[in-house]
Amino acid sequence: MTSAVKDEKAPELRGFREVQSLAYACAEAVAGRLKPGVTEREAARMQREWLRERGVRDWFHLPFAWFGDRTAFAGFKVPLQFFPTNRKLEPGMPFILDLAPVYKGFTADIGYSGCLGLNPLHDKLLADLEAHRELILREVRERRSLREIYENVERLMIKQGYANRHRAYPFGVIAHKVDRVAERRWSPQVFGFGTQSIKGLMSDALHGHRDGWSPLWSPYRFSDHPPQPGLWAVEPHLGFRGTGAKFEEILVVTDSKDPEQSAFWLDDDLPHVRRWAEERVAA
């Protein structure tokens, strides 16, 4: 974005940045409280309670937690398998916290990968995710089609020796659009998803279908178009046998003609980005 566009968008982007920071603060706080014997359902409840104490009343989706081989979606065949279970956390076990709060009418959808103790394989997956963050930004700026970028992310995963686990998500999506959500006193959920957010995504889908684009970033033909301006929650997800790791954060796409200003990550002060910077300094 040019400085003029940044100034124009700054108040709105601040709202999205605030809720994304809040979501990551929640993930870090809950990750710090995890210990052997905690179940996925308990971890999901801890996230809900932490955010409700800070004013969150609506959700794009309620918090998820996945432990052990469920971080790689081992054996996932139907959507109900994504919901938290009574799987207990054990020493050395990887975990993923995935939460999507709505706060003051702004939406975030984040993914936080961690491990209870030492796990060199998990460390390697987290380190290798950095290349995917760089590839996605570069190719969005090049205005390649979403479908082509998806395929190139998958090629990089295969080259790294990993399986593409976001293929297991509904429609195989690596990302979806996020937007403002009208605040309501009562904000019901259906199958864990906030009705207001789903209405917004469906509205985008209807408008996009008419205009030749989709709010879902998938490997299918309906995503065979350049990146649509707006905010996208992007989540490349690596898997190696029974271990999975991902990040999820907001990518901002604009209609600027300047490649460097046409797309950018909403915030670089995030746990996985800080981790990569610390690893480079240590090296």
PDB file of C-alpha atoms in Angstrom:
ATOM      1  CA  MET A   1       0.000   0.000   0.000  1.00  0.00           C
ATOM      2  CA  THR A   2       1.099   3.556  -0.612  1.00  0.00           C
ATOM      3  CA  SER A   3       1.337   5.781   2.458  1.00  0.00           C
ATOM      4  CA  ALA A   4      -1.922   7.433   1.362  1.00  0.00           C
ATOM      5  CA  VAL A   5      -3.673   4.070   1.197  1.00  0.00           C
ATOM      6  CA  LYS A   6      -2.118   3.093   4.551  1.00  0.00           C
ATOM      7  CA  ASP A   7      -3.455   6.271   6.151  1.00  0.00           C
ATOM      8  CA  GLU A   8      -6.912   5.648   4.709  1.00  0.00           C
ATOM      9  CA  LYS A   9      -6.975   2.022   5.893  1.00  0.00           C
ATOM     10  CA  ALA A  10      -5.097   2.503   9.175  1.00  0.00           C
ATOM     11  CA  PRO A  11      -8.094   2.656  11.575  1.00  0.00           C
ATOM     12  CA  GLU A  12      -9.662  -0.469  10.072  1.00  0.00           C
ATOM     13  CA  LEU A  13      -6.366  -2.373   9.988  1.00  0.00           C
ATOM     14  CA  ARG A  14      -5.700  -1.405  13.601  1.00  0.00           C
ATOM     15  CA  GLY A  15      -8.955  -3.128  14.566  1.00  0.00           C
ATOM     16  CA  PHE A  16      -7.965  -6.350  12.809  1.00  0.00           C
ATOM     17  CA  ARG A  17      -4.435  -6.143  14.215  1.00  0.00           C
ATOM     18  CA  GLU A  18      -5.842  -5.680  17.724  1.00  0.00           C
ATOM     19  CA  VAL A  19      -8.028  -8.775  17.592  1.00  0.00           C
ATOM     20  CA  GLN A  20      -5.272 -10.845  15.959  1.00  0.00           C
ATOM     21  CA  SER A  21      -2.853  -9.793  18.727  1.00  0.00           C
ATOM     22  CA  LEU A  22      -5.499 -10.643  21.318  1.00  0.00           C
ATOM     23  CA  ALA A  23      -5.967 -14.100  19.795  1.00  0.00           C
ATOM     24  CA  TYR A  24      -2.226 -14.796  19.791  1.00  0.00           C
ATOM     25  CA  ALA A  25      -1.946 -13.546  23.385  1.00  0.00           C
ATOM     26  CA  CYS A  26      -4.677 -16.037  24.283  1.00  0.00           C
ATOM     27  CA  ALA A  27      -2.868 -18.878  22.515  1.00  0.00           C
ATOM     28  CA  GLU A  28       0.410 -18.085  24.260  1.00  0.00           C
ATOM     29  CA  ALA A  29      -1.293 -17.789  27.658  1.00  0.00           C
ATOM     30  CA  VAL A  30      -3.110 -21.100  27.276  1.00  0.00           C
ATOM     31  CA  ALA A  31      -0.028 -22.846  25.850  1.00  0.00           C
ATOM     32  CA  GLY A  32       1.844 -21.767  28.981  1.00  0.00           C
ATOM     33  CA  ARG A  33      -0.781 -23.459  31.161  1.00  0.00           C
ATOM     34  CA  LEU A  34      -0.824 -26.785  29.334  1.00  0.00           C
ATOM     35  CA  LYS A  35       0.541 -29.770  31.224  1.00  0.00           C
ATOM     36  CA  PRO A  36       0.367 -33.565  30.996  1.00  0.00           C
ATOM     37  CA  GLY A  37      -3.172 -34.857  31.324  1.00  0.00           C
ATOM     38  CA  VAL A  38      -4.957 -31.759  29.970  1.00  0.00           C
ATOM     39  CA  THR A  39      -7.474 -32.736  27.279  1.00  0.00           C
ATOM     40  CA  GLU A  40      -8.230 -31.006  23.988  1.00  0.00           C
ATOM     41  CA  ARG A  41     -11.659 -30.081  25.305  1.00  0.00           C
ATOM     42  CA  GLU A  42     -10.124 -28.485  28.384  1.00  0.00           C
ATOM     43  CA  ALA A  43      -7.647 -26.543  26.253  1.00  0.00           C
ATOM     44  CA  ALA A  44     -10.459 -25.292  24.019  1.00  0.00           C
ATOM     45  CA  ARG A  45     -12.455 -24.231  27.079  1.00  0.00           C
ATOM     46  CA  MET A  46      -9.416 -22.400  28.489  1.00  0.00           C
ATOM     47  CA  GLN A  47      -9.205 -20.382  25.267  1.00  0.00           C
ATOM     48  CA  ARG A  48     -12.915 -19.522  25.337  1.00  0.00           C
ATOM     49  CA  GLU A  49     -12.786 -18.442  28.981  1.00  0.00           C
ATOM     50  CA  TRP A  50      -9.623 -16.364  28.525  1.00  0.00           C
ATOM     51  CA  LEU A  51     -11.162 -14.434  25.634  1.00  0.00           C
ATOM     52  CA  ARG A  52     -14.581 -14.012  27.232  1.00  0.00           C
ATOM     53  CA  GLU A  53     -12.900 -12.490  30.276  1.00  0.00           C
ATOM     54  CA  ARG A  54     -11.479  -9.881  27.870  1.00  0.00           C
ATOM     55  CA  GLY A  55     -14.732  -9.009  26.163  1.00  0.00           C
ATOM     56  CA  VAL A  56     -15.074 -11.475  23.283  1.00  0.00           C
ATOM     57  CA  ARG A  57     -18.732 -12.366  22.689  1.00  0.00           C
ATOM     58  CA  ASP A  58     -18.733 -13.624  19.099  1.00  0.00           C
ATOM     59  CA  TRP A  59     -16.619 -15.954  16.989  1.00  0.00           C
ATOM     60  CA  PHE A  60     -15.807 -16.797  13.415  1.00  0.00           C
ATOM     61  CA  HIS A  61     -15.373 -20.210  14.951  1.00  0.00           C
ATOM     62  CA  LEU A  62     -15.007 -21.444  18.515  1.00  0.00           C
ATOM     63  CA  PRO A  63     -11.506 -22.508  19.619  1.00  0.00           C
ATOM     64  CA  PHE A  64     -10.043 -25.839  18.534  1.00  0.00           C
ATOM     65  CA  ALA A  65      -7.214 -27.803  20.114  1.00  0.00           C
ATOM     66  CA  TRP A  66      -5.404 -30.764  18.560  1.00  0.00           C
ATOM     67  CA  PHE A  67      -2.851 -32.946  20.370  1.00  0.00           C
ATOM     68  CA  GLY A  68      -0.376 -35.555  19.192  1.00  0.00           C
ATOM     69  CA  ASP A  69      -1.054 -37.155  15.815  1.00  0.00           C
ATOM     70  CA  ARG A  70      -4.242 -35.118  15.590  1.00  0.00           C
ATOM     71  CA  THR A  71      -1.983 -32.127  14.799  1.00  0.00           C
ATOM     72  CA  ALA A  72      -1.377 -33.891  11.475  1.00  0.00           C
ATOM     73  CA  PHE A  73      -5.105 -34.700  11.113  1.00  0.00           C
ATOM     74  CA  ALA A  74      -4.272 -38.396  11.172  1.00  0.00           C
ATOM     75  CA  GLY A  75      -7.296 -40.336   9.951  1.00  0.00           C
ATOM     76  CA  PHE A  76      -9.537 -37.279   9.615  1.00  0.00           C
ATOM     77  CA  LYS A  77     -12.345 -38.092   7.198  1.00  0.00           C
ATOM     78  CA  VAL A  78     -15.360 -36.051   8.358  1.00  0.00           C
ATOM     79  CA  PRO A  79     -15.710 -32.493   9.754  1.00  0.00           C
ATOM     80  CA  LEU A  80     -16.766 -33.694  13.221  1.00  0.00           C
ATOM     81  CA  GLN A  81     -13.246 -35.066  13.747  1.00  0.00           C
ATOM     82  CA  PHE A  82     -11.899 -31.510  13.908  1.00  0.00           C
ATOM     83  CA  PHE A  83     -13.755 -30.788  17.137  1.00  0.00           C
ATOM     84  CA  PRO A  84     -11.878 -31.131  20.451  1.00  0.00           C
ATOM     85  CA  THR A  85     -11.796 -34.576  22.047  1.00  0.00           C
ATOM     86  CA  ASN A  86     -10.708 -36.148  25.323  1.00  0.00           C
ATOM     87  CA  ARG A  87      -7.218 -36.783  23.921  1.00  0.00           C
ATOM     88  CA  LYS A  88      -4.762 -36.056  26.738  1.00  0.00           C
ATOM     89  CA  LEU A  89      -1.539 -34.149  26.330  1.00  0.00           C
ATOM     90  CA  GLU A  90       1.667 -36.055  27.078  1.00  0.00           C
ATOM     91  CA  PRO A  91       5.332 -34.993  27.449  1.00  0.00           C
ATOM     92  CA  GLY A  92       6.981 -34.344  24.084  1.00  0.00           C
ATOM     93  CA  MET A  93       3.609 -34.161  22.337  1.00  0.00           C
ATOM     94  CA  PRO A  94       2.907 -31.445  19.737  1.00  0.00           C
ATOM     95  CA  PHE A  95      -0.247 -29.369  19.941  1.00  0.00           C
ATOM     96  CA  ILE A  96      -2.081 -26.787  17.839  1.00  0.00           C
ATOM     97  CA  LEU A  97      -4.444 -24.138  19.179  1.00  0.00           C
ATOM     98  CA  ASP A  98      -6.728 -22.615  16.547  1.00  0.00           C
ATOM     99  CA  LEU A  99      -9.079 -19.775  17.475  1.00  0.00           C
ATOM    100  CA  ALA A 100     -11.092 -17.162  15.621  1.00  0.00           C
ATOM    101  CA  PRO A 101     -12.589 -14.483  17.865  1.00  0.00           C
ATOM    102  CA  VAL A 102     -14.625 -11.452  16.819  1.00  0.00           C
ATOM    103  CA  TYR A 103     -13.820  -8.360  18.895  1.00  0.00           C
ATOM    104  CA  LYS A 104     -15.388  -4.919  18.459  1.00  0.00           C
ATOM    105  CA  GLY A 105     -16.674  -6.068  15.071  1.00  0.00           C
ATOM    106  CA  PHE A 106     -13.252  -7.208  13.782  1.00  0.00           C
ATOM    107  CA  THR A 107     -12.333 -10.824  13.015  1.00  0.00           C
ATOM    108  CA  ALA A 108      -9.133 -12.829  13.339  1.00  0.00           C
ATOM    109  CA  ASP A 109      -8.383 -16.497  12.741  1.00  0.00           C
ATOM    110  CA  ILE A 110      -5.056 -17.721  14.088  1.00  0.00           C
ATOM    111  CA  GLY A 111      -3.162 -20.971  14.506  1.00  0.00           C
ATOM    112  CA  TYR A 112      -0.506 -21.534  17.153  1.00  0.00           C
ATOM    113  CA  SER A 113       1.779 -24.588  17.109  1.00  0.00           C
ATOM    114  CA  GLY A 114       3.640 -25.718  20.193  1.00  0.00           C
ATOM    115  CA  CYS A 115       5.027 -28.744  21.961  1.00  0.00           C
ATOM    116  CA  LEU A 116       4.996 -29.931  25.568  1.00  0.00           C
ATOM    117  CA  GLY A 117       8.730 -30.223  26.072  1.00  0.00           C
ATOM    118  CA  LEU A 118      11.451 -31.100  23.576  1.00  0.00           C
ATOM    119  CA  ASN A 119      10.605 -32.449  20.128  1.00  0.00           C
ATOM    120  CA  PRO A 120      13.288 -31.869  17.439  1.00  0.00           C
ATOM    121  CA  LEU A 121      10.971 -32.969  14.620  1.00  0.00           C
ATOM    122  CA  HIS A 122       8.365 -30.417  15.646  1.00  0.00           C
ATOM    123  CA  ASP A 123      11.082 -27.741  15.825  1.00  0.00           C
ATOM    124  CA  LYS A 124      12.091 -28.630  12.247  1.00  0.00           C
ATOM    125  CA  LEU A 125       8.527 -28.318  10.957  1.00  0.00           C
ATOM    126  CA  LEU A 126       8.134 -24.918  12.599  1.00  0.00           C
ATOM    127  CA  ALA A 127      11.418 -23.701  11.098  1.00  0.00           C
ATOM    128  CA  ASP A 128      10.451 -24.923   7.622  1.00  0.00           C
ATOM    129  CA  LEU A 129       7.175 -22.991   7.718  1.00  0.00           C
ATOM    130  CA  GLU A 130       9.101 -19.737   7.285  1.00  0.00           C
ATOM    131  CA  ALA A 131       9.746 -20.483   3.612  1.00  0.00           C
ATOM    132  CA  HIS A 132       6.006 -20.846   3.050  1.00  0.00           C
ATOM    133  CA  ARG A 133       5.272 -17.440   4.551  1.00  0.00           C
ATOM    134  CA  GLU A 134       7.839 -15.918   2.195  1.00  0.00           C
ATOM    135  CA  LEU A 135       6.587 -17.833  -0.863  1.00  0.00           C
ATOM    136  CA  ILE A 136       2.941 -16.907  -0.295  1.00  0.00           C
ATOM    137  CA  LEU A 137       3.680 -13.188   0.064  1.00  0.00           C
ATOM    138  CA  ARG A 138       5.993 -13.130  -2.955  1.00  0.00           C
ATOM    139  CA  GLU A 139       3.550 -14.890  -5.267  1.00  0.00           C
ATOM    140  CA  VAL A 140       0.538 -12.877  -4.117  1.00  0.00           C
ATOM    141  CA  ARG A 141       2.530  -9.748  -4.988  1.00  0.00           C
ATOM    142  CA  GLU A 142       3.230 -11.297  -8.396  1.00  0.00           C
ATOM    143  CA  ARG A 143      -0.557 -11.629  -8.817  1.00  0.00           C
ATOM    144  CA  ARG A 144      -0.398 -15.321  -9.573  1.00  0.00           C
ATOM    145  CA  SER A 145      -3.701 -17.117  -9.275  1.00  0.00           C
ATOM    146  CA  LEU A 146      -4.661 -18.434  -5.858  1.00  0.00           C
ATOM    147  CA  ARG A 147      -4.816 -21.927  -7.304  1.00  0.00           C
ATOM    148  CA  GLU A 148      -1.262 -21.656  -8.694  1.00  0.00           C
ATOM    149  CA  ILE A 149       0.084 -20.335  -5.381  1.00  0.00           C
ATOM    150  CA  TYR A 150      -1.634 -23.199  -3.584  1.00  0.00           C
ATOM    151  CA  GLU A 151       0.044 -25.685  -5.931  1.00  0.00           C
ATOM    152  CA  ASN A 152       3.442 -24.042  -5.411  1.00  0.00           C
ATOM    153  CA  VAL A 153       3.032 -24.201  -1.629  1.00  0.00           C
ATOM    154  CA  GLU A 154       2.248 -27.889  -1.963  1.00  0.00           C
ATOM    155  CA  ARG A 155       5.300 -28.430  -4.184  1.00  0.00           C
ATOM    156  CA  LEU A 156       7.506 -26.772  -1.581  1.00  0.00           C
ATOM    157  CA  MET A 157       6.045 -28.995   1.150  1.00  0.00           C
ATOM    158  CA  ILE A 158       6.753 -32.101  -0.895  1.00  0.00           C
ATOM    159  CA  LYS A 159      10.302 -30.869  -1.615  1.00  0.00           C
ATOM    160  CA  GLN A 160      10.782 -30.400   2.127  1.00  0.00           C
ATOM    161  CA  GLY A 161       9.580 -33.960   2.697  1.00  0.00           C
ATOM    162  CA  TYR A 162       6.189 -33.125   4.206  1.00  0.00           C
ATOM    163  CA  ALA A 163       2.540 -33.804   3.507  1.00  0.00           C
ATOM    164  CA  ASN A 164       0.087 -30.991   2.856  1.00  0.00           C
ATOM    165  CA  ARG A 165      -2.330 -31.244   5.770  1.00  0.00           C
ATOM    166  CA  HIS A 166      -4.502 -28.257   4.897  1.00  0.00           C
ATOM    167  CA  ARG A 167      -5.771 -30.585   2.150  1.00  0.00           C
ATOM    168  CA  ALA A 168      -7.783 -32.208   4.970  1.00  0.00           C
ATOM    169  CA  TYR A 169      -9.741 -29.007   5.677  1.00  0.00           C
ATOM    170  CA  PRO A 170     -13.191 -28.594   4.094  1.00  0.00           C
ATOM    171  CA  PHE A 171     -12.652 -27.795   0.389  1.00  0.00           C
ATOM    172  CA  GLY A 172      -8.905 -28.269   1.008  1.00  0.00           C
ATOM    173  CA  VAL A 173      -8.522 -24.559   1.762  1.00  0.00           C
ATOM    174  CA  ILE A 174      -5.245 -22.901   2.713  1.00  0.00           C
ATOM    175  CA  ALA A 175      -7.009 -19.593   3.424  1.00  0.00           C
ATOM    176  CA  HIS A 176     -10.312 -17.763   3.539  1.00  0.00           C
ATOM    177  CA  LYS A 177     -11.371 -14.133   3.576  1.00  0.00           C
ATOM    178  CA  VAL A 178     -12.135 -12.363   6.842  1.00  0.00           C
ATOM    179  CA  ASP A 179     -14.096  -9.160   7.261  1.00  0.00           C
ATOM    180  CA  ARG A 180     -15.923  -6.886   9.662  1.00  0.00           C
ATOM    181  CA  VAL A 181     -18.832  -8.471  11.524  1.00  0.00           C
ATOM    182  CA  ALA A 182     -21.872  -6.581  12.744  1.00  0.00           C
ATOM    183  CA  GLU A 183     -21.987  -6.603  16.541  1.00  0.00           C
ATOM    184  CA  ARG A 184     -25.099  -8.158  18.050  1.00  0.00           C
ATOM    185  CA  ARG A 185     -26.267  -8.655  21.625  1.00  0.00           C
ATOM    186  CA  TRP A 186     -26.898 -12.307  20.912  1.00  0.00           C
ATOM    187  CA  SER A 187     -24.379 -14.096  18.700  1.00  0.00           C
ATOM    188  CA  PRO A 188     -25.327 -17.751  18.211  1.00  0.00           C
ATOM    189  CA  GLN A 189     -23.107 -20.449  16.727  1.00  0.00           C
ATOM    190  CA  VAL A 190     -23.963 -23.329  14.430  1.00  0.00           C
ATOM    191  CA  PHE A 191     -21.597 -26.323  14.549  1.00  0.00           C
ATOM    192  CA  GLY A 192     -19.065 -24.076  16.294  1.00  0.00           C
ATOM    193  CA  PHE A 193     -19.178 -21.272  13.727  1.00  0.00           C
ATOM    194  CA  GLY A 194     -20.624 -17.826  14.403  1.00  0.00           C
ATOM    195  CA  THR A 195     -23.734 -17.204  12.339  1.00  0.00           C
ATOM    196  CA  GLN A 196     -22.829 -13.550  11.638  1.00  0.00           C
ATOM    197  CA  SER A 197     -19.415 -14.507  10.245  1.00  0.00           C
ATOM    198  CA  ILE A 198     -20.816 -17.351   8.174  1.00  0.00           C
ATOM    199  CA  LYS A 199     -23.438 -15.011   6.705  1.00  0.00           C
ATOM    200  CA  GLY A 200     -20.639 -12.654   5.677  1.00  0.00           C
ATOM    201  CA  LEU A 201     -18.615 -15.462   4.086  1.00  0.00           C
ATOM    202  CA  MET A 202     -21.682 -16.720   2.215  1.00  0.00           C
ATOM    203  CA  SER A 203     -22.387 -13.195   0.981  1.00  0.00           C
ATOM    204  CA  ASP A 204     -18.811 -12.982  -0.301  1.00  0.00           C
ATOM    205  CA  ALA A 205     -19.246 -16.351  -1.972  1.00  0.00           C
ATOM    206  CA  LEU A 206     -22.405 -15.210  -3.774  1.00  0.00           C
ATOM    207  CA  HIS A 207     -20.874 -11.920  -4.926  1.00  0.00           C
ATOM    208  CA  GLY A 208     -17.633 -13.646  -5.847  1.00  0.00           C
ATOM    209  CA  HIS A 209     -19.395 -16.311  -7.883  1.00  0.00           C
ATOM    210  CA  ARG A 210     -21.084 -13.578  -9.889  1.00  0.00           C
ATOM    211  CA  ASP A 211     -17.832 -11.662 -10.385  1.00  0.00           C
ATOM    212  CA  GLY A 212     -15.528 -14.644 -10.920  1.00  0.00           C
ATOM    213  CA  TRP A 213     -13.744 -15.062  -7.587  1.00  0.00           C
ATOM    214  CA  SER A 214     -14.100 -17.059  -4.375  1.00  0.00           C
ATOM    215  CA  PRO A 215     -13.529 -16.181  -0.694  1.00  0.00           C
ATOM    216  CA  LEU A 216     -12.043 -19.679  -0.279  1.00  0.00           C
ATOM    217  CA  TRP A 217      -8.429 -20.256  -1.354  1.00  0.00           C
ATOM    218  CA  SER A 218      -8.394 -23.842  -2.540  1.00  0.00           C
ATOM    219  CA  PRO A 219      -6.755 -26.160  -5.101  1.00  0.00           C
ATOM    220  CA  TYR A 220      -9.931 -26.177  -7.199  1.00  0.00           C
ATOM    221  CA  ARG A 221     -11.045 -24.300 -10.286  1.00  0.00           C
ATOM    222  CA  PHE A 222     -13.140 -21.778  -8.347  1.00  0.00           C
ATOM    223  CA  SER A 223      -9.858 -20.406  -6.924  1.00  0.00           C
ATOM    224  CA  ASP A 224      -8.264 -20.019 -10.345  1.00  0.00           C
ATOM    225  CA  HIS A 225      -8.168 -16.211 -10.174  1.00  0.00           C
ATOM    226  CA  PRO A 226      -5.765 -13.515  -8.894  1.00  0.00           C
ATOM    227  CA  PRO A 227      -5.867 -12.590  -5.200  1.00  0.00           C
ATOM    228  CA  GLN A 228      -8.942 -10.519  -4.391  1.00  0.00           C
ATOM    229  CA  PRO A 229      -8.268  -7.323  -2.394  1.00  0.00           C
ATOM    230  CA  GLY A 230      -9.177  -7.740   1.246  1.00  0.00           C
ATOM    231  CA  LEU A 231      -7.970  -9.646   4.276  1.00  0.00           C
ATOM    232  CA  TRP A 232      -7.175 -13.346   4.106  1.00  0.00           C
ATOM    233  CA  ALA A 233      -6.548 -15.731   7.026  1.00  0.00           C
ATOM    234  CA  VAL A 234      -3.770 -17.938   5.631  1.00  0.00           C
ATOM    235  CA  GLU A 235      -2.760 -21.271   7.212  1.00  0.00           C
ATOM    236  CA  PRO A 236      -0.150 -23.502   5.543  1.00  0.00           C
ATOM    237  CA  HIS A 237      -0.129 -26.773   7.490  1.00  0.00           C
ATOM    238  CA  LEU A 238       2.777 -29.233   7.332  1.00  0.00           C
ATOM    239  CA  GLY A 239       2.556 -32.867   8.353  1.00  0.00           C
ATOM    240  CA  PHE A 240       5.149 -35.595   8.796  1.00  0.00           C
ATOM    241  CA  ARG A 241       3.715 -38.913   9.904  1.00  0.00           C
ATOM    242  CA  GLY A 242       2.132 -38.191  13.288  1.00  0.00           C
ATOM    243  CA  THR A 243       3.364 -34.611  13.706  1.00  0.00           C
ATOM    244  CA  GLY A 244       1.787 -31.455  12.309  1.00  0.00           C
ATOM    245  CA  ALA A 245       2.550 -27.744  12.547  1.00  0.00           C
ATOM    246  CA  LYS A 246       1.096 -24.597  11.053  1.00  0.00           C
ATOM    247  CA  PHE A 247       0.707 -20.894  11.499  1.00  0.00           C
ATOM    248  CA  GLU A 248      -2.374 -18.879  10.647  1.00  0.00           C
ATOM    249  CA  GLU A 249      -2.436 -15.106  10.324  1.00  0.00           C
ATOM    250  CA  ILE A 250      -3.943 -12.309   8.269  1.00  0.00           C
ATOM    251  CA  LEU A 251      -2.548 -11.341   4.864  1.00  0.00           C
ATOM    252  CA  VAL A 252      -3.683  -7.961   3.519  1.00  0.00           C
ATOM    253  CA  VAL A 253      -4.170  -7.716  -0.262  1.00  0.00           C
ATOM    254  CA  THR A 254      -4.685  -4.335  -1.921  1.00  0.00           C
ATOM    255  CA  ASP A 255      -5.237  -3.090  -5.469  1.00  0.00           C
ATOM    256  CA  SER A 256      -1.990  -1.097  -5.491  1.00  0.00           C
ATOM    257  CA  LYS A 257       0.071  -1.315  -8.690  1.00  0.00           C
ATOM    258  CA  ASP A 258       3.296  -1.276  -6.686  1.00  0.00           C
ATOM    259  CA  PRO A 259       4.186  -4.957  -6.057  1.00  0.00           C
ATOM    260  CA  GLU A 260       5.693  -4.288  -2.642  1.00  0.00           C
ATOM    261  CA  GLN A 261       2.590  -2.371  -1.564  1.00  0.00           C
ATOM    262  CA  SER A 262       0.064  -4.740  -3.108  1.00  0.00           C
ATOM    263  CA  ALA A 263       0.231  -7.298  -0.294  1.00  0.00           C
ATOM    264  CA  PHE A 264       1.689  -7.531   3.209  1.00  0.00           C
ATOM    265  CA  TRP A 265       1.271  -9.490   6.395  1.00  0.00           C
ATOM    266  CA  LEU A 266      -0.879  -7.548   8.827  1.00  0.00           C
ATOM    267  CA  ASP A 267       1.646  -7.897  11.665  1.00  0.00           C
ATOM    268  CA  ASP A 268       5.187  -9.225  11.945  1.00  0.00           C
ATOM    269  CA  ASP A 269       5.201  -9.177  15.751  1.00  0.00           C
ATOM    270  CA  LEU A 270       3.819 -12.710  16.075  1.00  0.00           C
ATOM    271  CA  PRO A 271       5.179 -15.744  17.956  1.00  0.00           C
ATOM    272  CA  HIS A 272       6.319 -17.741  14.920  1.00  0.00           C
ATOM    273  CA  VAL A 273       7.944 -14.697  13.260  1.00  0.00           C
ATOM    274  CA  ARG A 274       9.776 -13.813  16.469  1.00  0.00           C
ATOM    275  CA  ARG A 275      10.903 -17.429  16.792  1.00  0.00           C
ATOM    276  CA  TRP A 276      12.421 -17.413  13.294  1.00  0.00           C
ATOM    277  CA  ALA A 277      14.225 -14.128  13.997  1.00  0.00           C
ATOM    278  CA  GLU A 278      15.629 -15.517  17.257  1.00  0.00           C
ATOM    279  CA  GLU A 279      16.818 -18.671  15.475  1.00  0.00           C
ATOM    280  CA  ARG A 280      18.664 -16.599  12.861  1.00  0.00           C
ATOM    281  CA  VAL A 281      20.407 -14.604  15.602  1.00  0.00           C
ATOM    282  CA  ALA A 282      21.330 -17.812  17.449  1.00  0.00           C
ATOM    283  CA  ALA A 283      22.767 -19.299  14.241  1.00  0.00           C
TER     284      ALA A 283
END
